[in-house]
Every structure is written in structure tokens, then in C-alpha cells.
mmCIF file with all atom_site columns, C-alpha atoms in Angstrom:
data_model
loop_
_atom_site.group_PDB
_atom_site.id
_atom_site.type_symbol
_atom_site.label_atom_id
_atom_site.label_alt_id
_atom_site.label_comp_id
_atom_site.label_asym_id
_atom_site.label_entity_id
_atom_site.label_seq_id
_atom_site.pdbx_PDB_ins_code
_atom_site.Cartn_x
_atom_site.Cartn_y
_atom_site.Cartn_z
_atom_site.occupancy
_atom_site.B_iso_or_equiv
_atom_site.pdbx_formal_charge
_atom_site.auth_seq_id
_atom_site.auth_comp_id
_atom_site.auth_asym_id
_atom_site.auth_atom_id
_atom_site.pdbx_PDB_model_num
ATOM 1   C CA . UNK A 1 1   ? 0.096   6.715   7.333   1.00 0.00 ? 1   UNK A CA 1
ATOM 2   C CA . UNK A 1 2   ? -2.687  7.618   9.661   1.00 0.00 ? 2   UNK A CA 1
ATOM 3   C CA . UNK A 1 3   ? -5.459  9.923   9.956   1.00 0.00 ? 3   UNK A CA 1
ATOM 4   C CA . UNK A 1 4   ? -3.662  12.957  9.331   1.00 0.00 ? 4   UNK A CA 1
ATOM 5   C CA . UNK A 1 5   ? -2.428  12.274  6.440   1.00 0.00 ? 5   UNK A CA 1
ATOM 6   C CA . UNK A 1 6   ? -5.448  11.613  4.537   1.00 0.00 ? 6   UNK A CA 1
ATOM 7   C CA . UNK A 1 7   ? -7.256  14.469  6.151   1.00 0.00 ? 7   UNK A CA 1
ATOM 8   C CA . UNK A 1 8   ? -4.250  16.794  4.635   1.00 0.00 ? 8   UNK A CA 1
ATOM 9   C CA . UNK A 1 9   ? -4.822  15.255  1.077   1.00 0.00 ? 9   UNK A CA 1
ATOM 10  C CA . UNK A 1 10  ? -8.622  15.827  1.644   1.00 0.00 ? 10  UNK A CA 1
ATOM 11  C CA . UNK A 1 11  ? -8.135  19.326  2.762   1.00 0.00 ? 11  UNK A CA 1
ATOM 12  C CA . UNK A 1 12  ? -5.801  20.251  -0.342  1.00 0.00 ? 12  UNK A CA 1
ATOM 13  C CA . UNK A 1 13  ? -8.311  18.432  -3.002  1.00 0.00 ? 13  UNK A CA 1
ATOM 14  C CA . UNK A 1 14  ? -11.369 20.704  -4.278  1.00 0.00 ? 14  UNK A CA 1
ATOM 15  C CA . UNK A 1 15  ? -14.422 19.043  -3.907  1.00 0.00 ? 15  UNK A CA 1
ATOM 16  C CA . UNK A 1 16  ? -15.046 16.345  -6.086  1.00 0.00 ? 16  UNK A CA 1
ATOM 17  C CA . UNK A 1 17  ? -11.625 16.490  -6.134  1.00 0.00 ? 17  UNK A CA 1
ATOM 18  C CA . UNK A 1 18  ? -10.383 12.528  -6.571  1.00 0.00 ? 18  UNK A CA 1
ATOM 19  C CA . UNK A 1 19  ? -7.412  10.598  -4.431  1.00 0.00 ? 19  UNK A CA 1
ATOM 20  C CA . UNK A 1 20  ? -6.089  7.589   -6.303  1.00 0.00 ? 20  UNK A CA 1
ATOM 21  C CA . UNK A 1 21  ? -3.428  5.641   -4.562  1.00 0.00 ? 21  UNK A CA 1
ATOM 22  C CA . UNK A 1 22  ? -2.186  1.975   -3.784  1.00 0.00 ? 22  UNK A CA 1
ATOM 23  C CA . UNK A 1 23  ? -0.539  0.363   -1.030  1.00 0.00 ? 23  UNK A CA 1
ATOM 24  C CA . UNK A 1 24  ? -0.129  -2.402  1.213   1.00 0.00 ? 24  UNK A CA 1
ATOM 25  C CA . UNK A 1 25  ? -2.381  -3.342  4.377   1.00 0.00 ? 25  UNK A CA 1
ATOM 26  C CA . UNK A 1 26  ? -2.156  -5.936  6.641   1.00 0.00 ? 26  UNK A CA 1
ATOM 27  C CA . UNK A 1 27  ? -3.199  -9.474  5.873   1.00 0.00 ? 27  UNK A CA 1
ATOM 28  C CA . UNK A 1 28  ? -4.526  -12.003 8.287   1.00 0.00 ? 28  UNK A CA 1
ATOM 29  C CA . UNK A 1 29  ? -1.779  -12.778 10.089  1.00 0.00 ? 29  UNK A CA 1
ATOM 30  C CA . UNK A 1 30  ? 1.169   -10.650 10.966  1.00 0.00 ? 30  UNK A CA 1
ATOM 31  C CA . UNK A 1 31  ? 3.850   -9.987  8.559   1.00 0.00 ? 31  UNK A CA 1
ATOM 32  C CA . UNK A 1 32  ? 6.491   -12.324 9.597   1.00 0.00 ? 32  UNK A CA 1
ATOM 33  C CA . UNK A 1 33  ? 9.314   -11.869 7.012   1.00 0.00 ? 33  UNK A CA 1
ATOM 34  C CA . UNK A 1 34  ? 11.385  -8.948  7.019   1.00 0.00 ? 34  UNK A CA 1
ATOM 35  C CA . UNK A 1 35  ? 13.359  -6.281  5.850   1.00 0.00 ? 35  UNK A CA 1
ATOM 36  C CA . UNK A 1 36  ? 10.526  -5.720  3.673   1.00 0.00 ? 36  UNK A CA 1
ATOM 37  C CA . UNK A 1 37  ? 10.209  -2.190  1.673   1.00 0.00 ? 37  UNK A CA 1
ATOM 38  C CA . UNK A 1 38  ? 8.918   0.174   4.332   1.00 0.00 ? 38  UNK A CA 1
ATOM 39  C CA . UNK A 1 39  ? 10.295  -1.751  7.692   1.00 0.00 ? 39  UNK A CA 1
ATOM 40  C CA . UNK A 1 40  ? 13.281  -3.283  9.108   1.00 0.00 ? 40  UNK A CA 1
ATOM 41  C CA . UNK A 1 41  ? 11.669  -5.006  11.619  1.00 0.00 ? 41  UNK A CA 1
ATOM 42  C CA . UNK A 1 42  ? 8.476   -5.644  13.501  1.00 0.00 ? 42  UNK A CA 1
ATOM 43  C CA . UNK A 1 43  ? 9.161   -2.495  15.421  1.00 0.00 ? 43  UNK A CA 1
ATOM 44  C CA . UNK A 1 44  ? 8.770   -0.083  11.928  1.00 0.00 ? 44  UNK A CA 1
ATOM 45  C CA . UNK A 1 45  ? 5.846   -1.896  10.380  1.00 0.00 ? 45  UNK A CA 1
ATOM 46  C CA . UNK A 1 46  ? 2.451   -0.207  11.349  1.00 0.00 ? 46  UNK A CA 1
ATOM 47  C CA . UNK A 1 47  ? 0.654   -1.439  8.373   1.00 0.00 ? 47  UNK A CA 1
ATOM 48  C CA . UNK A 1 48  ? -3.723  -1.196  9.514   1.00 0.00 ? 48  UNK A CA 1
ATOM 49  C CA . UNK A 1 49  ? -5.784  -3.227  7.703   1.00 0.00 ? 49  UNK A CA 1
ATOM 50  C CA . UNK A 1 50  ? -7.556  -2.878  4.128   1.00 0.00 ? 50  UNK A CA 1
ATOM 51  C CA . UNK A 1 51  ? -11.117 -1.990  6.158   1.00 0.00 ? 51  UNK A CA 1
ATOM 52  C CA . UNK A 1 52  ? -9.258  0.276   8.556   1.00 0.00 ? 52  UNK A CA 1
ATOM 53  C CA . UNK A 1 53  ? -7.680  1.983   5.768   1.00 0.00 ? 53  UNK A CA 1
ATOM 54  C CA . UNK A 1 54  ? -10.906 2.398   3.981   1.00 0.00 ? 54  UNK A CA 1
ATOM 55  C CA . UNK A 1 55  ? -12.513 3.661   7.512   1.00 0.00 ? 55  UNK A CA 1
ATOM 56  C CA . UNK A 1 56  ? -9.981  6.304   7.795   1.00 0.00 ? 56  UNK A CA 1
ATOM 57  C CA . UNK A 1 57  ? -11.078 7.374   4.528   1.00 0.00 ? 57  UNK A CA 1
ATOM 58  C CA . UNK A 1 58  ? -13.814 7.507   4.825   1.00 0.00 ? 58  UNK A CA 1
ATOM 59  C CA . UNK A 1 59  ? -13.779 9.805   8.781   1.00 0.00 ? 59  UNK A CA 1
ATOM 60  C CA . UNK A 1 60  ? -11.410 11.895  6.334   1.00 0.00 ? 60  UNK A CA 1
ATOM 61  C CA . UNK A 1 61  ? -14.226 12.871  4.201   1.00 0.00 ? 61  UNK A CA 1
ATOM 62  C CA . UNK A 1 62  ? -13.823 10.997  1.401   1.00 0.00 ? 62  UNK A CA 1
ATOM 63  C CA . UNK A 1 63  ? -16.328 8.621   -0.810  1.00 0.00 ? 63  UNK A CA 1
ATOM 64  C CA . UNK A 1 64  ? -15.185 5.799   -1.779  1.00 0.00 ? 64  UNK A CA 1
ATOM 65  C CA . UNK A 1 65  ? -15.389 4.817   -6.263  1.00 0.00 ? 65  UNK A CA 1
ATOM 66  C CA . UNK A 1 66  ? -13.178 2.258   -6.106  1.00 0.00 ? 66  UNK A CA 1
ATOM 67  C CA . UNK A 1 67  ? -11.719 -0.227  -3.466  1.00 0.00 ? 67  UNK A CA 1
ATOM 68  C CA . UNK A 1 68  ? -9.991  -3.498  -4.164  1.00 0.00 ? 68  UNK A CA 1
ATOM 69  C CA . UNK A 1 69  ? -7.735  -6.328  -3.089  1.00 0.00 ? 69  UNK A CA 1
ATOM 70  C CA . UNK A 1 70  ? -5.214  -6.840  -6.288  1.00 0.00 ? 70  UNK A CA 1
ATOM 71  C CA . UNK A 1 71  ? -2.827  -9.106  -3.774  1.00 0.00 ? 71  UNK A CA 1
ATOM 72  C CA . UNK A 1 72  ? -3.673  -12.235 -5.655  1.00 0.00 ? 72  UNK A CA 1
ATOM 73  C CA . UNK A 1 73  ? -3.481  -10.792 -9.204  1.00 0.00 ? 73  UNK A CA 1
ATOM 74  C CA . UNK A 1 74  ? -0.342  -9.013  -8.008  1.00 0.00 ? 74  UNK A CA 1
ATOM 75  C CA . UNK A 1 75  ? 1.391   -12.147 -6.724  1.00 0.00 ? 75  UNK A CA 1
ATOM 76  C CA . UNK A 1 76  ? 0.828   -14.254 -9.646  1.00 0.00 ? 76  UNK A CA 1
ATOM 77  C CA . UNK A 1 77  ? 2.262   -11.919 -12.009 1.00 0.00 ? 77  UNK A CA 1
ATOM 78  C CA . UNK A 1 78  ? 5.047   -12.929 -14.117 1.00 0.00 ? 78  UNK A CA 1
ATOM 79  C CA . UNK A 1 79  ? 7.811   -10.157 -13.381 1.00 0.00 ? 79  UNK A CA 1
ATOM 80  C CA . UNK A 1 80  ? 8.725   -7.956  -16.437 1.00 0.00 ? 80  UNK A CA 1
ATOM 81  C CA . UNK A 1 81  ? 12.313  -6.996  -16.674 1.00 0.00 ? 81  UNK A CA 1
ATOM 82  C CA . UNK A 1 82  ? 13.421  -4.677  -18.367 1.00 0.00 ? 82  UNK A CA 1
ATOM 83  C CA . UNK A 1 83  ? 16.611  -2.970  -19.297 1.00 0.00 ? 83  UNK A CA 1
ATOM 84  C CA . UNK A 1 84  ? 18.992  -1.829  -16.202 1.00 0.00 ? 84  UNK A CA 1
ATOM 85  C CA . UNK A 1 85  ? 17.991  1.549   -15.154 1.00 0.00 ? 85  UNK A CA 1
ATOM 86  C CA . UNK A 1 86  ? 19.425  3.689   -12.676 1.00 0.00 ? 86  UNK A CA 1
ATOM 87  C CA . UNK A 1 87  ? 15.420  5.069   -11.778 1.00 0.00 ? 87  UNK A CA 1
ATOM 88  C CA . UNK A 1 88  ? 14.122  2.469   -10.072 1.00 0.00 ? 88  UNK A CA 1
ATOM 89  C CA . UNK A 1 89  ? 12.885  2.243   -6.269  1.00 0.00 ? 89  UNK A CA 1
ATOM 90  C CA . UNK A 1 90  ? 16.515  0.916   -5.242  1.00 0.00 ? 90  UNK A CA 1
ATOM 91  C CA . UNK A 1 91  ? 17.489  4.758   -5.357  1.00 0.00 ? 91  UNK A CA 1
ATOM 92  C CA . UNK A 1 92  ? 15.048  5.163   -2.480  1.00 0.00 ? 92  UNK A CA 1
ATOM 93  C CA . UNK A 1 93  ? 14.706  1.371   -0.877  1.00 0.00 ? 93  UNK A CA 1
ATOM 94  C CA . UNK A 1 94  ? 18.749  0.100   0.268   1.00 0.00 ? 94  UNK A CA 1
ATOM 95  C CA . UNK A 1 95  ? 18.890  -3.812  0.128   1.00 0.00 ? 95  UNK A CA 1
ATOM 96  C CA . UNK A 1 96  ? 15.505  -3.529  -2.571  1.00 0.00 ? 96  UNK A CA 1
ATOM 97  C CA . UNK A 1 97  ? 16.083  -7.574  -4.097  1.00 0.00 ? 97  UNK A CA 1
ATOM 98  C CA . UNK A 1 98  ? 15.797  -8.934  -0.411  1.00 0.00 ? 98  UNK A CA 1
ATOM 99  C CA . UNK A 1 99  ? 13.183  -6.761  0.446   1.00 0.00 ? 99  UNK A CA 1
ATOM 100 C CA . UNK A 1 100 ? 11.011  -6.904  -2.444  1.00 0.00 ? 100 UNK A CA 1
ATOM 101 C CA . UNK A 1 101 ? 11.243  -10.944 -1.837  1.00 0.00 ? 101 UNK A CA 1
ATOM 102 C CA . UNK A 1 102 ? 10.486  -10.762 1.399   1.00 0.00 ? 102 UNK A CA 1
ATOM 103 C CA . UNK A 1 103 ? 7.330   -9.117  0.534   1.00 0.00 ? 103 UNK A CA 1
ATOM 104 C CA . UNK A 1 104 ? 6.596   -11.030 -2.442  1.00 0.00 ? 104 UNK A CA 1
ATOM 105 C CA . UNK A 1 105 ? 6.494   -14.363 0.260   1.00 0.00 ? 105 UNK A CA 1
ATOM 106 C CA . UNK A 1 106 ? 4.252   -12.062 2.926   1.00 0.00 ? 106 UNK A CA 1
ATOM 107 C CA . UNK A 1 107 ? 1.697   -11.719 0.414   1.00 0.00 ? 107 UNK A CA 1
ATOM 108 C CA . UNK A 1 108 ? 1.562   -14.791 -1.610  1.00 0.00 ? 108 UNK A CA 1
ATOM 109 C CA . UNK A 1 109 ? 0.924   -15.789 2.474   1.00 0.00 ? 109 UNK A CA 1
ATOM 110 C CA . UNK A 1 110 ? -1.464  -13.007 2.549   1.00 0.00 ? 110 UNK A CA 1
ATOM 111 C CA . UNK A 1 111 ? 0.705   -11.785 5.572   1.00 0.00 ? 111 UNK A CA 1
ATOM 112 C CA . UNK A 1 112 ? 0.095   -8.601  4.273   1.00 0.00 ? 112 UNK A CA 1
ATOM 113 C CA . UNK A 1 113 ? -2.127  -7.178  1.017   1.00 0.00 ? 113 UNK A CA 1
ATOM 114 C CA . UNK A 1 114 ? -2.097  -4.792  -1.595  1.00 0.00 ? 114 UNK A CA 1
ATOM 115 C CA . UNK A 1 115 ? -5.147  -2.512  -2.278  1.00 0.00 ? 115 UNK A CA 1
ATOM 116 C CA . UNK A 1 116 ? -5.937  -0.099  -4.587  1.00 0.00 ? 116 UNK A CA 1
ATOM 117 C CA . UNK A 1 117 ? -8.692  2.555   -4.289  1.00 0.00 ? 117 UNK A CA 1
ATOM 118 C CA . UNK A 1 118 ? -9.908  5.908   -5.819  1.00 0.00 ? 118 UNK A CA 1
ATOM 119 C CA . UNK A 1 119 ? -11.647 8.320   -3.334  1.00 0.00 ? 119 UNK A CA 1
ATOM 120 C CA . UNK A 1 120 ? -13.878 11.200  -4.224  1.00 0.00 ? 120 UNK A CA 1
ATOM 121 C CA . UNK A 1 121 ? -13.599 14.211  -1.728  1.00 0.00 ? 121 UNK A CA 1
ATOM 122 C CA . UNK A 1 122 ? -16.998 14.931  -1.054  1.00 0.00 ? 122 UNK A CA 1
#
């Protein structure tokens, strides 16, 4: 998602209006397992890095409250599973187990990271 996109969520917010999201950034090196989630290949990824992302924001207008790296919290997590339900992200993501491992091994690599952030539009 590039700058665009954050300048339309900043333009729809009223001021002091707040943007909470998370996502993944790139790591250190480049993401070297794949399919993961949001790419097939090296071709579809376009992931910027966590102080990119947070630059963007921040030529988008917003202030930032909150900005952190959960990858190493996230990875070390002990999955929860829970009942079979037909609402999960497989009804959006085809192939999810393979994917969702692939990405588990990028970031316990820290091939890629996850961040989490709320922005104030100022």
C-alpha cells in the first residue's frame, strides 16, 4: 500500500481522527520463502520497510501514538485453535496452511516483520 492509500484514510478521518492498523514490513533481508499471504512470488511482494511505512505516515499527515515491532512476540506465540469455522482468512487467502507457514519461517528469520501502530490525523 503506498502513499495514496494512507493519504485517502487521512483525508476521510476528522481531525484528531485516529488510524489503527497492523501489518507486515520488510525485515532485513528479503523475504525468501513464498507463497506467503499477500504474494506468490518475488514479483507480487512490495512490502517497504517498518521506518518507510512510518515515513509515509507521517508525509500523509498523520502523528504517530503508537509504533511497534510485535514480530518477536508474534512468532513465539503458541497458536490457539479453535473450533473449525468456515470465517476464517482461508475464504479470502487460497492455499492459507502453506502460506501462513511460509510466513511464520520469514519472520521467525526476520525476513519480514509485523508492526502495529495507531496514528492521530493531525
Amino acid at each position: 500500500m503506498g502513499p495514496r492509500f494512507y493519504a485517502e484514510i487521512y483525508r476521510v478521518l476528522k481531525l484528531d481522527g485516529r488510524f489503527a492498523f497492523q501489518d507486515m514490513v520488510a525485515g532485513e533481508a528479503a523475504a525468501s520463502y513464498f507463497p506467503l499471504p499477500w504474494a506468490t512470488d518475488t514479483a507480487d511482494s512490495f512490502l517497504v520497510s517498518a521506518d518507510e511505512l512510518r515515513s509515509v505516515l507521517g508525509e500523509s499527515g498523520f502523528i504517530a501514538e503508537v509504533f511497534e515491532d510485535t514480530s518477536d512476540a508474534h512468532w513465539t506465540m503458541t497458536p490457539v485453535y479453535a473450533a473449525p469455522s468456515p470465517l476464517t482468512l482461508a475464504v479470502f487467502v487460497d492455499h492459507l496452511a502453506q502460506k501462513a507457514g511460509d510466513a511464520r519461517r520469514s519472520l521467525q528469520e526476520g525476513q519480514i516483520r509485523l508492526v502495529r501502530g495507531v496514528f492521530r490525523a493531525k
